XYZ file of C-alpha atoms in Angstrom:
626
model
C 116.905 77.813 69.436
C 119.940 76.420 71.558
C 121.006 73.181 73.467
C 118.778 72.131 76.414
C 118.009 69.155 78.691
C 116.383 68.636 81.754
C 117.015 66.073 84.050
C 115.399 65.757 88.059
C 116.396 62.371 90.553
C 113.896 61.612 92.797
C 113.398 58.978 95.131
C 110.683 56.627 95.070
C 107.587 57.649 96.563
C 107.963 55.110 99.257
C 110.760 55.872 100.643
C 109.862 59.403 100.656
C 106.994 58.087 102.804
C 109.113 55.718 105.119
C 111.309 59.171 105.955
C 108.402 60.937 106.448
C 107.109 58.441 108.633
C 110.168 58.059 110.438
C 110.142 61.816 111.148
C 106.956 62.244 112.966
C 107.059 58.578 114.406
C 110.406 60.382 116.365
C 109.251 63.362 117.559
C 106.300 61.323 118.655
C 108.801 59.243 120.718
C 110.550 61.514 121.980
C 107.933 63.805 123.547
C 105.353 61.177 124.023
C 102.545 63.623 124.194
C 99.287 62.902 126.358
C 95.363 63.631 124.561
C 95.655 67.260 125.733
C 99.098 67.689 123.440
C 98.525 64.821 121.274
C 100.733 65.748 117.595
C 98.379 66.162 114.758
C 99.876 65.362 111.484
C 98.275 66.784 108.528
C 98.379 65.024 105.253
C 101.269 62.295 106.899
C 102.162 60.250 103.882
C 102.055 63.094 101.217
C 99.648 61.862 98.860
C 96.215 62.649 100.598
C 95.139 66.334 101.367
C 91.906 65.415 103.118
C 93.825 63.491 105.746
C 95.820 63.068 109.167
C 97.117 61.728 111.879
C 96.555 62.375 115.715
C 99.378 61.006 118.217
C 98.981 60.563 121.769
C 100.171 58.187 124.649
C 97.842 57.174 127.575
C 99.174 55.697 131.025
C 96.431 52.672 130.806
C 95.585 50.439 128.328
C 92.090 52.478 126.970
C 90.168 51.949 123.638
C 89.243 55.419 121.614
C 86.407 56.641 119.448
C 87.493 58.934 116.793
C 84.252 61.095 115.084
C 84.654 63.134 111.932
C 81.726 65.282 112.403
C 79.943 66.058 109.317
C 79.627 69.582 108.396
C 75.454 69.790 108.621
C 74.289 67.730 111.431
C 75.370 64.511 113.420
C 73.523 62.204 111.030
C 76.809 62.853 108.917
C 79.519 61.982 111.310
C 81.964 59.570 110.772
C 83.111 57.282 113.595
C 85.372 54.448 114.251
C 86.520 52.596 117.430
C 90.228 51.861 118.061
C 90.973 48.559 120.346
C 92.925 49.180 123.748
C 96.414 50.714 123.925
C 98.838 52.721 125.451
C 100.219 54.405 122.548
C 97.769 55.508 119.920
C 97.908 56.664 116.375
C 94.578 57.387 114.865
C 94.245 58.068 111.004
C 91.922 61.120 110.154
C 89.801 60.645 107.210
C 87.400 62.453 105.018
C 88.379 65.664 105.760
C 86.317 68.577 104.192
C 88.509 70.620 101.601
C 88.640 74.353 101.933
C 87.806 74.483 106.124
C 88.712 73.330 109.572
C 86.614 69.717 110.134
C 86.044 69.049 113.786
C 87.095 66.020 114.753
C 86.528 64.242 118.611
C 88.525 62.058 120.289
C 86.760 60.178 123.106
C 88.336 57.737 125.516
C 87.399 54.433 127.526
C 88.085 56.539 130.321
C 86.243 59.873 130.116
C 88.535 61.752 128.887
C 87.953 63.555 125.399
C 89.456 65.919 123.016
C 87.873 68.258 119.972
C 90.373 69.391 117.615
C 89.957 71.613 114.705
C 91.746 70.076 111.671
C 92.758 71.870 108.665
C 92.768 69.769 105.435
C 95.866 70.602 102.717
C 94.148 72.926 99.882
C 93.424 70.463 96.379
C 94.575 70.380 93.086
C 92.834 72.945 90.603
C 92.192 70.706 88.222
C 90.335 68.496 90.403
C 86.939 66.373 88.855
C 83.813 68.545 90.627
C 80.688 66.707 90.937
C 77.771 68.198 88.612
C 74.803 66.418 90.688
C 73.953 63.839 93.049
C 70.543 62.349 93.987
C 70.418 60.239 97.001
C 69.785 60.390 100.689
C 71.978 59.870 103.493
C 69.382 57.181 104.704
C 70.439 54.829 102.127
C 73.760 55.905 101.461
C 75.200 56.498 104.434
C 78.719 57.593 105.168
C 80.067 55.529 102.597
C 82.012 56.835 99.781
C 82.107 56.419 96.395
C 85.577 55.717 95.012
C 86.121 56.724 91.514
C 89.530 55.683 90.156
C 90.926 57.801 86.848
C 90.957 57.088 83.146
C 93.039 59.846 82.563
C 94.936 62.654 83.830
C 92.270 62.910 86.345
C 93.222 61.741 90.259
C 91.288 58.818 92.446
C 88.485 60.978 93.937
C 86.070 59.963 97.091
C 82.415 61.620 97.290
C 80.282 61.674 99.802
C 76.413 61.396 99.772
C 76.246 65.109 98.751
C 79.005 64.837 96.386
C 81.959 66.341 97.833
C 85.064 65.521 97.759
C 86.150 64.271 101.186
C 89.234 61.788 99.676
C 91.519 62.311 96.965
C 95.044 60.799 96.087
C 97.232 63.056 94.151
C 99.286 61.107 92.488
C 97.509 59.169 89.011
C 96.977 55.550 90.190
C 95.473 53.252 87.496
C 92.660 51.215 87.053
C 90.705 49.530 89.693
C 90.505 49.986 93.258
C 89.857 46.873 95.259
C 89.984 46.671 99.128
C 91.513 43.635 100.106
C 90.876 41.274 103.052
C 93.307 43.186 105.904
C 91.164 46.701 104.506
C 94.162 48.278 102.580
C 93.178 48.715 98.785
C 95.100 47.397 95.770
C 95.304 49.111 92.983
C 97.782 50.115 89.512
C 100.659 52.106 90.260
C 100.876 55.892 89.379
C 104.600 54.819 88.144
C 104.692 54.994 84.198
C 106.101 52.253 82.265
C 104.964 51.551 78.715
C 102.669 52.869 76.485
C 99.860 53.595 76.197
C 98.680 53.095 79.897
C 100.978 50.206 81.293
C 102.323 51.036 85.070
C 104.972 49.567 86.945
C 102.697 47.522 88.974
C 100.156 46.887 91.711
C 100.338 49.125 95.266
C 98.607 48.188 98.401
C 97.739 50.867 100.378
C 96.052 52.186 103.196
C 93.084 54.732 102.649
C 95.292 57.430 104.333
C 97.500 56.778 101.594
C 100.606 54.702 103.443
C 101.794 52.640 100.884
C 102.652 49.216 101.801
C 104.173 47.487 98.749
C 104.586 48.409 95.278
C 104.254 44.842 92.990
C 106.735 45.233 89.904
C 105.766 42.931 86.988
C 108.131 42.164 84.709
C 104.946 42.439 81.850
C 103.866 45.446 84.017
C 100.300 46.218 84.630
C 96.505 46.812 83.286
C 93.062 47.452 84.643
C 92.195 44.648 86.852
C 93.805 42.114 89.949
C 92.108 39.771 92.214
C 92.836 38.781 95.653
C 93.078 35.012 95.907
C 92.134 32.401 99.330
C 95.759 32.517 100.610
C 96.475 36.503 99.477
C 98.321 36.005 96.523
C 97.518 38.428 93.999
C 96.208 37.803 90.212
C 96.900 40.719 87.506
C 96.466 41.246 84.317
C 99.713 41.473 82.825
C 101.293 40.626 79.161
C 104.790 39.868 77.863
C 106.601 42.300 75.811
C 109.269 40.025 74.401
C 106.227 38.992 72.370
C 103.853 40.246 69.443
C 100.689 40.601 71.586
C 99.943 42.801 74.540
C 96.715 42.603 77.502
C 96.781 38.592 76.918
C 97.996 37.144 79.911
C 97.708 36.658 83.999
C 100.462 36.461 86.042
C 100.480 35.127 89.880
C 102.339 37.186 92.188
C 103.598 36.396 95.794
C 102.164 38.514 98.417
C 104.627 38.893 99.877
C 107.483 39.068 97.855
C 106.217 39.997 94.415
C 107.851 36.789 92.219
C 105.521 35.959 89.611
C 104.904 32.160 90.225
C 103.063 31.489 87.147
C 101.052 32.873 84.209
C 98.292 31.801 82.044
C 98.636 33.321 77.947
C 95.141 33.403 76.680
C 96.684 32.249 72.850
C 97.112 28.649 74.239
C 93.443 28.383 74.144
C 91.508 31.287 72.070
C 92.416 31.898 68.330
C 93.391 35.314 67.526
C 92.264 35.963 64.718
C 88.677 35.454 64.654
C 85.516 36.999 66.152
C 86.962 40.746 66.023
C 85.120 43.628 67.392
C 85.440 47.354 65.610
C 88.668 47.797 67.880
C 90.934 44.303 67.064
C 93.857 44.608 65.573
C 96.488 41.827 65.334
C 98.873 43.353 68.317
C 95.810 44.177 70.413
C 93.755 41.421 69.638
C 91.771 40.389 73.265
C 92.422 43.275 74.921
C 91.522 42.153 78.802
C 89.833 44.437 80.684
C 88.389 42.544 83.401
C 89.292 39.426 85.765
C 87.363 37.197 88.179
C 88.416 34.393 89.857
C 85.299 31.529 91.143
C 87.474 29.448 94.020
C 84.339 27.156 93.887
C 84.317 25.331 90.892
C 88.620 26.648 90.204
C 88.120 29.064 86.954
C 88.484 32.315 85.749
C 86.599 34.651 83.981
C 88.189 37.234 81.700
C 86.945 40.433 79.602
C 88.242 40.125 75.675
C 86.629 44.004 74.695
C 88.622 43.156 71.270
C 86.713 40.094 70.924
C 83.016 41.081 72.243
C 83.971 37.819 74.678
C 83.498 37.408 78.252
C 85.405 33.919 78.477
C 86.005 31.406 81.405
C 88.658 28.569 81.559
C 89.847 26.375 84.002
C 92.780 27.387 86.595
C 94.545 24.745 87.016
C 94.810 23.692 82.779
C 93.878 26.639 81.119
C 91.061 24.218 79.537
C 88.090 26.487 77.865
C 84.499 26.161 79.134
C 82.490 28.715 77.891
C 82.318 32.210 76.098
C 79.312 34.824 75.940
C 79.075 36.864 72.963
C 78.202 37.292 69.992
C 78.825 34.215 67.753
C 79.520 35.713 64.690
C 83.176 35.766 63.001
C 84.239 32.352 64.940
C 84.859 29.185 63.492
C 81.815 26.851 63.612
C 83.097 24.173 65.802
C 83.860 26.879 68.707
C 80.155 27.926 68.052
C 78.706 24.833 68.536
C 81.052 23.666 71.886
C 81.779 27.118 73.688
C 78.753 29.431 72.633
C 75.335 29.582 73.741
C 72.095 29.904 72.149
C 69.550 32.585 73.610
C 66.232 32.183 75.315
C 63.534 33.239 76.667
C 62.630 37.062 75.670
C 64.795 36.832 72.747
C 63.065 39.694 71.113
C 65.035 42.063 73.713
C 68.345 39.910 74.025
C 71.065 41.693 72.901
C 74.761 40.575 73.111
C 77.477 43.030 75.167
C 79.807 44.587 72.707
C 83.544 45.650 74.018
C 82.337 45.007 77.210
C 83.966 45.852 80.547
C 84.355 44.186 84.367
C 82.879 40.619 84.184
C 81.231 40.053 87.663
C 80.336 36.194 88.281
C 77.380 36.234 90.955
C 76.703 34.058 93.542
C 74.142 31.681 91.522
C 76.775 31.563 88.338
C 75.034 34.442 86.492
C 77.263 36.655 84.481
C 77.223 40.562 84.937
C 79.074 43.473 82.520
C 79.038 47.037 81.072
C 77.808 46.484 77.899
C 79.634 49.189 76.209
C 77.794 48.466 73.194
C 80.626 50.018 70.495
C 80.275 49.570 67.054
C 77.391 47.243 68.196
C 78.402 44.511 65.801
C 80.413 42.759 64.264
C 79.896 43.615 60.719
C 81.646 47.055 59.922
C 78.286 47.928 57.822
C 75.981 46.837 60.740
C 78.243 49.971 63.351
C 76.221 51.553 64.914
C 76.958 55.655 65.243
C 77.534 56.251 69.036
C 74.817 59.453 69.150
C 72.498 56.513 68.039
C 73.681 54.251 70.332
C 73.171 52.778 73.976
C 75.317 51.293 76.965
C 74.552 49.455 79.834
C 74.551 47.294 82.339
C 73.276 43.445 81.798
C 72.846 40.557 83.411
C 72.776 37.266 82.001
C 71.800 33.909 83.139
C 73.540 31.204 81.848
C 73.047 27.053 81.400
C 76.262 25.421 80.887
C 74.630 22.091 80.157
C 72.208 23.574 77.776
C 74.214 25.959 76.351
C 71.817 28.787 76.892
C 71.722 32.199 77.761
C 68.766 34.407 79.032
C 68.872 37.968 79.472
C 67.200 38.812 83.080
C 67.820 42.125 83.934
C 69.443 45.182 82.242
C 69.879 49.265 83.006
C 71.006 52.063 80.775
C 69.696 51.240 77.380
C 66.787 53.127 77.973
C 68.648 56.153 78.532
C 70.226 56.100 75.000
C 73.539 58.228 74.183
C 73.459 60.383 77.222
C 74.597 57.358 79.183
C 77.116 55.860 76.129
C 80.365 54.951 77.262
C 82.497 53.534 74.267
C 85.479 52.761 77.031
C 86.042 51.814 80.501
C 82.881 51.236 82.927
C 81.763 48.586 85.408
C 79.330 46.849 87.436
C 78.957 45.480 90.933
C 76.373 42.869 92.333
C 75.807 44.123 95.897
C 73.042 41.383 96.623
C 69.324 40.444 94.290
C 68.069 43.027 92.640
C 70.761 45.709 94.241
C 73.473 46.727 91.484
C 76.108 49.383 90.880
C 76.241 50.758 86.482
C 79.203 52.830 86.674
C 79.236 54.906 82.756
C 82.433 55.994 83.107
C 83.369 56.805 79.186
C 80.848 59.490 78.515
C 82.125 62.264 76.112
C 79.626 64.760 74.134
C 80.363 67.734 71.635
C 77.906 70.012 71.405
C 75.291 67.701 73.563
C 75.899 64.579 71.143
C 77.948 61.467 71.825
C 81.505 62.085 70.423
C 82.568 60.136 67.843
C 86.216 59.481 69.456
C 87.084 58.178 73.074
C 87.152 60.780 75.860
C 91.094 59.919 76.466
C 91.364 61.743 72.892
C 89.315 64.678 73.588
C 90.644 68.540 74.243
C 88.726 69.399 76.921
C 89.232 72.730 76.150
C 87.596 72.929 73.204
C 84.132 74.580 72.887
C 81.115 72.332 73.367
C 83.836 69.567 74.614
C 82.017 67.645 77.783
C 83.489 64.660 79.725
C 81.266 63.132 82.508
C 80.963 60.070 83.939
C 77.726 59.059 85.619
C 77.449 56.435 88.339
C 73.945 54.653 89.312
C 72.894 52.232 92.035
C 69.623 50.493 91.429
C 67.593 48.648 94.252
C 64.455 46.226 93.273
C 63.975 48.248 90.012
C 64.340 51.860 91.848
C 67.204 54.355 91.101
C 68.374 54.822 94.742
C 71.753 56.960 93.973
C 72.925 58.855 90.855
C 76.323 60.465 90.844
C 77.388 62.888 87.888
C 80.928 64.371 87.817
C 83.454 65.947 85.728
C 85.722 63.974 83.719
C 85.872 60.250 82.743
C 87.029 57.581 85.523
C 87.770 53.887 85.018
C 85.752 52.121 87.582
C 83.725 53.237 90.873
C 83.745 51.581 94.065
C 81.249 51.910 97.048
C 83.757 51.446 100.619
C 83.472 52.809 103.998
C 85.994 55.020 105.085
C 87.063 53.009 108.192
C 86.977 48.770 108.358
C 87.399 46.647 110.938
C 90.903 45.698 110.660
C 94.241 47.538 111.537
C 93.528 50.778 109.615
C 97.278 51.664 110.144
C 100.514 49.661 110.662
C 103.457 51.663 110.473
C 106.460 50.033 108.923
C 109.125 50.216 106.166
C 106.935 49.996 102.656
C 108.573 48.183 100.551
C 109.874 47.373 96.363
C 108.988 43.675 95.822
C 109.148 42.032 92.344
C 110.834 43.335 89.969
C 111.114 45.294 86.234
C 112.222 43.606 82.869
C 115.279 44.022 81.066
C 114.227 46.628 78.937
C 114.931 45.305 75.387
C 117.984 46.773 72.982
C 118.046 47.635 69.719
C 120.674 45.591 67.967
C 122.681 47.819 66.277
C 123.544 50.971 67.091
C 123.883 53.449 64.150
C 126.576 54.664 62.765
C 126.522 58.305 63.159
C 128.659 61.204 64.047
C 128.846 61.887 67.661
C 129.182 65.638 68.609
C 130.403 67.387 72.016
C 126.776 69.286 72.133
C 123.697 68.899 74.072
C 120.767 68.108 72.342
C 118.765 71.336 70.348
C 116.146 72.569 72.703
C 113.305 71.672 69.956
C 113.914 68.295 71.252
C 112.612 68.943 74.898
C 114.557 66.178 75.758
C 113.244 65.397 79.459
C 115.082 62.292 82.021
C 113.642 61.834 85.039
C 115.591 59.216 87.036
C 113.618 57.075 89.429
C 115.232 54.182 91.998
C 114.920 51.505 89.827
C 114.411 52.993 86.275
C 114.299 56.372 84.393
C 111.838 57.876 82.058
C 112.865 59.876 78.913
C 111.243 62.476 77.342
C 111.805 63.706 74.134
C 109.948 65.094 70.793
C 110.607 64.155 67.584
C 109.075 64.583 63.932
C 107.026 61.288 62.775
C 109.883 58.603 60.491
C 112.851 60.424 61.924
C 115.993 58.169 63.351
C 115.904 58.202 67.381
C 117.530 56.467 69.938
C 118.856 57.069 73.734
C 122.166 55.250 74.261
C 123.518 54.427 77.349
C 127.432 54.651 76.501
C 129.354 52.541 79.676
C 132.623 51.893 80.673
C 132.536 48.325 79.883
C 128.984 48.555 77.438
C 126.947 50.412 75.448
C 123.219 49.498 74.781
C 120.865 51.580 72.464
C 117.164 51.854 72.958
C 115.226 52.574 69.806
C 112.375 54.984 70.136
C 109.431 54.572 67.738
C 108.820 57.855 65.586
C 105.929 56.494 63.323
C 102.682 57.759 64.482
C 100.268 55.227 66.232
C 97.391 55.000 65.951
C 95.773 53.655 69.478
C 92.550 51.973 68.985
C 91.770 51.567 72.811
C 92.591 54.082 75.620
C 91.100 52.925 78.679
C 93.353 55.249 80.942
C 94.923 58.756 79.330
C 97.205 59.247 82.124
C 100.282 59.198 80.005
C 98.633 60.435 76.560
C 100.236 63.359 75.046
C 98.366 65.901 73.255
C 101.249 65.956 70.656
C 101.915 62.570 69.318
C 105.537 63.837 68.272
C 106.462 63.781 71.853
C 107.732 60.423 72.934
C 108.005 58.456 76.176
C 110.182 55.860 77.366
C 110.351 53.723 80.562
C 114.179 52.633 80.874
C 114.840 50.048 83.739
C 117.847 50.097 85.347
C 117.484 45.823 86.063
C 120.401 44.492 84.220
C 122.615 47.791 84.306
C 125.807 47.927 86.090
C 128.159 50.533 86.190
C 128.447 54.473 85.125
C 126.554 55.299 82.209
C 126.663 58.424 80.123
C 123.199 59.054 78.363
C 123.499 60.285 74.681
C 120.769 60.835 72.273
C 120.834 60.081 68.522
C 118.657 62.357 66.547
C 118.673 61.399 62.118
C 122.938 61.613 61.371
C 124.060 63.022 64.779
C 124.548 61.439 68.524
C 124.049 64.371 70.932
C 125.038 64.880 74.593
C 122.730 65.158 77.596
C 125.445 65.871 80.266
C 123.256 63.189 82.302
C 125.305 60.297 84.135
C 123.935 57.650 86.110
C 125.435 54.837 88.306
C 123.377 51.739 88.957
């Protein structure tokens, strides 16, 4: 079949964007246009079709109104007011797909502008939205944010459900806008298996990123903005057995982590497992919330059934909600609590998702309800099963727990979500239920997550449905294509800068990818590797990413042979078996074909990349120079 590898250098997405800024920043300085010229930049930082940018300079100070008319009456136009200036750079969003939108440009001083904007065409493979039921009365212009769970993209609707913001490049996890407006949320940048990213980006809507936050422990689906704008994420550390176990505190501004809690100094591991545990994955932390009033967090074990709080400052454990079966007695009687009230409809959350604390100290999730117990004969089959989302109310002095409010369980598996899923508190009695995970054959719950799914199969269905309840009444139901991690209600425009240009910028850093300690003894041959091997290296700024597939217990390894060094990086053959998939975006449909994230922190020098395969090292004509 012959000798073949591919190998592409790019640079970093961000400093794409900081020469494409650069670019239109000088034209726009050297021409300076007035309104009646102004430059109209279509899609400026690369990322977001439905976007742009209108340039123009004014000879008095003068504040602007920008409107995004909406495509069937006023009612639907979006507009936002820019302060007073002289030189003006207005970001453009919500464009319609597939047409010119009209946007207006009105000035302080009477003078205005209509131009016709032509949005960038979208992705084929975008998520379409099946159905919507709402009104623009009580939705608004607001959009709803869904972020992916697979190979999916972030994806805006509007109140009729279409598409009027999408990134196109596969962040992760959860979106979260952050006091200055910009949103936070997991890098698109692969790192580890099976859904680990470099880190944390803070962006703008119209898709200027700001600062990418490399973790050494990289990171999973949640963050938190603290008081003073450092940043909590869920993070783990690889030089250890466990993964999705820890927090780490990063620096806004320059990405060091300053500290980090591991949840094994104060949970056993061991105990309490839900259908999903094993010993590597044994919390599995989907979910983070930090309560600055009484200085303690609240965490998301779906491996344990646990949503568990402990203090900030000592790690000290107050409480966990669950179900108390499988944990050692004297955790039962301290940490547990005992329900009331309507106990005849209390049921615990099982591999729950997105722990909300609300404002009176009640505690909010998506009950994903898998297995529904803890007993392997108790499972419950998913096409007989429910999700949902719950409120409880709790008494930390009493150690008691009332149920007060649910939604979902009534509408039995056409609402299950085994994975992913959230909930938001808006105010009383006004919530967000966000089932995220749903995955049919044939009409009928699937028996296997969505991540795992071939779409393409007959009867095959993905969806993920997204509800808003006020006082007891359905006021919004979104359906789409496709499963996403969370959803998240913004308005396009806040009331902050909505633009800063700048330099974005690499803070933090990677870890020192580990070594194997031996490198095998093995021929070495002056041939690249066989084509079968679709051996794929993709060299990034600060790392590169090898592709390759091989057959399950075979020998594998990239070396790195150096002038002065030569490290070898095992590759794991043996199939795995992943028993939680809460974002696809790096799954493979054939688990033969491997994936490796290969930082270049701790490498100096030329490097020639080799590739043992069973008794032979092969060539891959690839050098690189860090």
């Amino acid at each position: 079949m012959g000798n073949k590898v591919v190998y592409t250098s790019e640079d970093n997405l961000i400093t794409r964007q900081n020469r494409a800024e650069k670019t239109f920043l000088d034209a726009f300085e050297a021409e300076k246009p007035a309104l009646k010229n102004a430059h109209v930049v279509v899609n400026p930082y690369l990322i977001n079709p439905l976007s742009a940018l209108i340039l123009f300079k004014t000879d008095a100070e003068v504040e602007v109104t920008l409107t995004v008319h909406g495509k069937r009456n006023s009612r639907e136009d979006i507009t936002h007011s820019f302060p007073k200036a002289t030189s003006h750079a207005l970001p453009v969003l919500c464009l319609y797909e597939g047409m010119e939108t009209k946007v207006s440009v009105e000035l302080s001083s009477g003078e205005s502008k209509t131009f016709m904007v032509q949005s960038e065409e979208l992705p084929a493979d975008v998520c379409r939205c099946n159905s919507v039921s709402t009104s623009q009365d009580y939705f608004g212009n607001n959009i709803m944010f869904l972020s992916p769970a697979g190979k999916n993209l972030p994806t805006g609707y509007d109140y009729k459900g279409d598409i009027r913001w999408l990134l196109t490049i596969n962040t992760m996890f959860d979106i979260k806008r952050l006091k200055n407006g910009n949103i936070l949320t997991g890098s698109h940048r692969f790192c580890r298996m099976p859904y680990n990213s470099t880190g944390l980006i803070e962006l703008s809507l119209l898709g200027k990123i700001y600062k990418e936050y490399r973790m050494p422990g990289n990171y999973h689906h949640d963050q938190w903005e603290m008081e003073d704008g450092n940043i909590l994420s869920l993070t783990q550390d690889f030089h250890t057995d466990t993964v999705e176990d820890m927090i780490a505190l990063l620096d806004r501004e320059t990405g060091e982590v300053l500290r980090t809690w591991d949840f094994k100094d104060f949970l056993p591991q061991n105990v309490g497992g839900s259908g999903s545990q094993d010993a590597h994955d044994w919390f599995h932390n989907n979910a983070l919330w930090y309560n600055k009033d009484n200085k303690t967090i609240t965490i998301s074990g779906r491996h344990q059934d646990a949503v568990v709080n402990f203090n900030y400052d000592d790690s000290t454990l107050n409480w966990i909600v669950g179900d108390p079966e499988g944990w050692p007695q004297e955790m039962v009687d301290k940490y547990f609590f005992k329900p009331v009230g309507d106990v005849e409809n209390f049921d615990w959350q099982y591999e729950q998702h997105a722990c909300v604390v609300c404002p009176d100290g009640d505690i909010m999730c998506f009950d994903n309800g898998q297995y529904r117990a803890k007993a392997k004969e108790k499972y419950i089959k998913n096409s007989e099963n429910f999700s949902r989302g719950v409120r409880y109310r709790i008494d930390t002095e009493k150690m008691e727990i009332e149920q007060i409010w649910q939604y979902g369980k009534e509408r039995g598996q056409e609402f299950f979500s085994p994975y992913i899923c959230n909930v938001e508190y808006y105010e009383e009695d006004h919530y967000l239920v966000h089932s995220g995970g749903i995955s049919s054959i044939d009409g009928w719950a699937s028996d296997g997550l969505g991540a795992f799914l071939d779409t393409d199969e007959p009867g095959v269905e993905l969806r993920s449905v997204t509800v808003e309840q006020k006082d007891g009444v359905v006021m919004y139901e979104l359906d789409v294509e496709g499963n996403f991690y969370r959803a998240e209600k913004l308005s396009p425009y806040h009331g902050g800068d909505n633009l800063v240009f700048g330099e974005g910028k690499l803070v933090g850093q990677l870890d020192v990818t580990p070594t194997f300690d031996t490198i095998p003894d093995v021929d070495e041959v002056n041939e690249l590797t066989p084509s079968e091997r679709e051996i794929v290296i993709e060299e990034d700024e600060d790392r590169l990413v090898f592709h390759g597939m091989f057959e399950h217990g075979s020998l594998a390894m990239v070396v790195f042979d150096g002038e002065e060094e030569r490290r070898g990086y095992y590759l794991n053959t043996a199939a795995v078996n992943h028993l939680a998939m809460c974002s696809g975006a790096f799954l493979e449909k054939d688990d033969r074909q491997l994936k490796m994230n290969i930082s270049k922190n701790g490498l100096s020098g030329k490097y020639d990349i080799k590739v043992i395969y069973n008794d032979k090292m092969f060539q891959t004509g690839v050098t690189i120079y860090c």
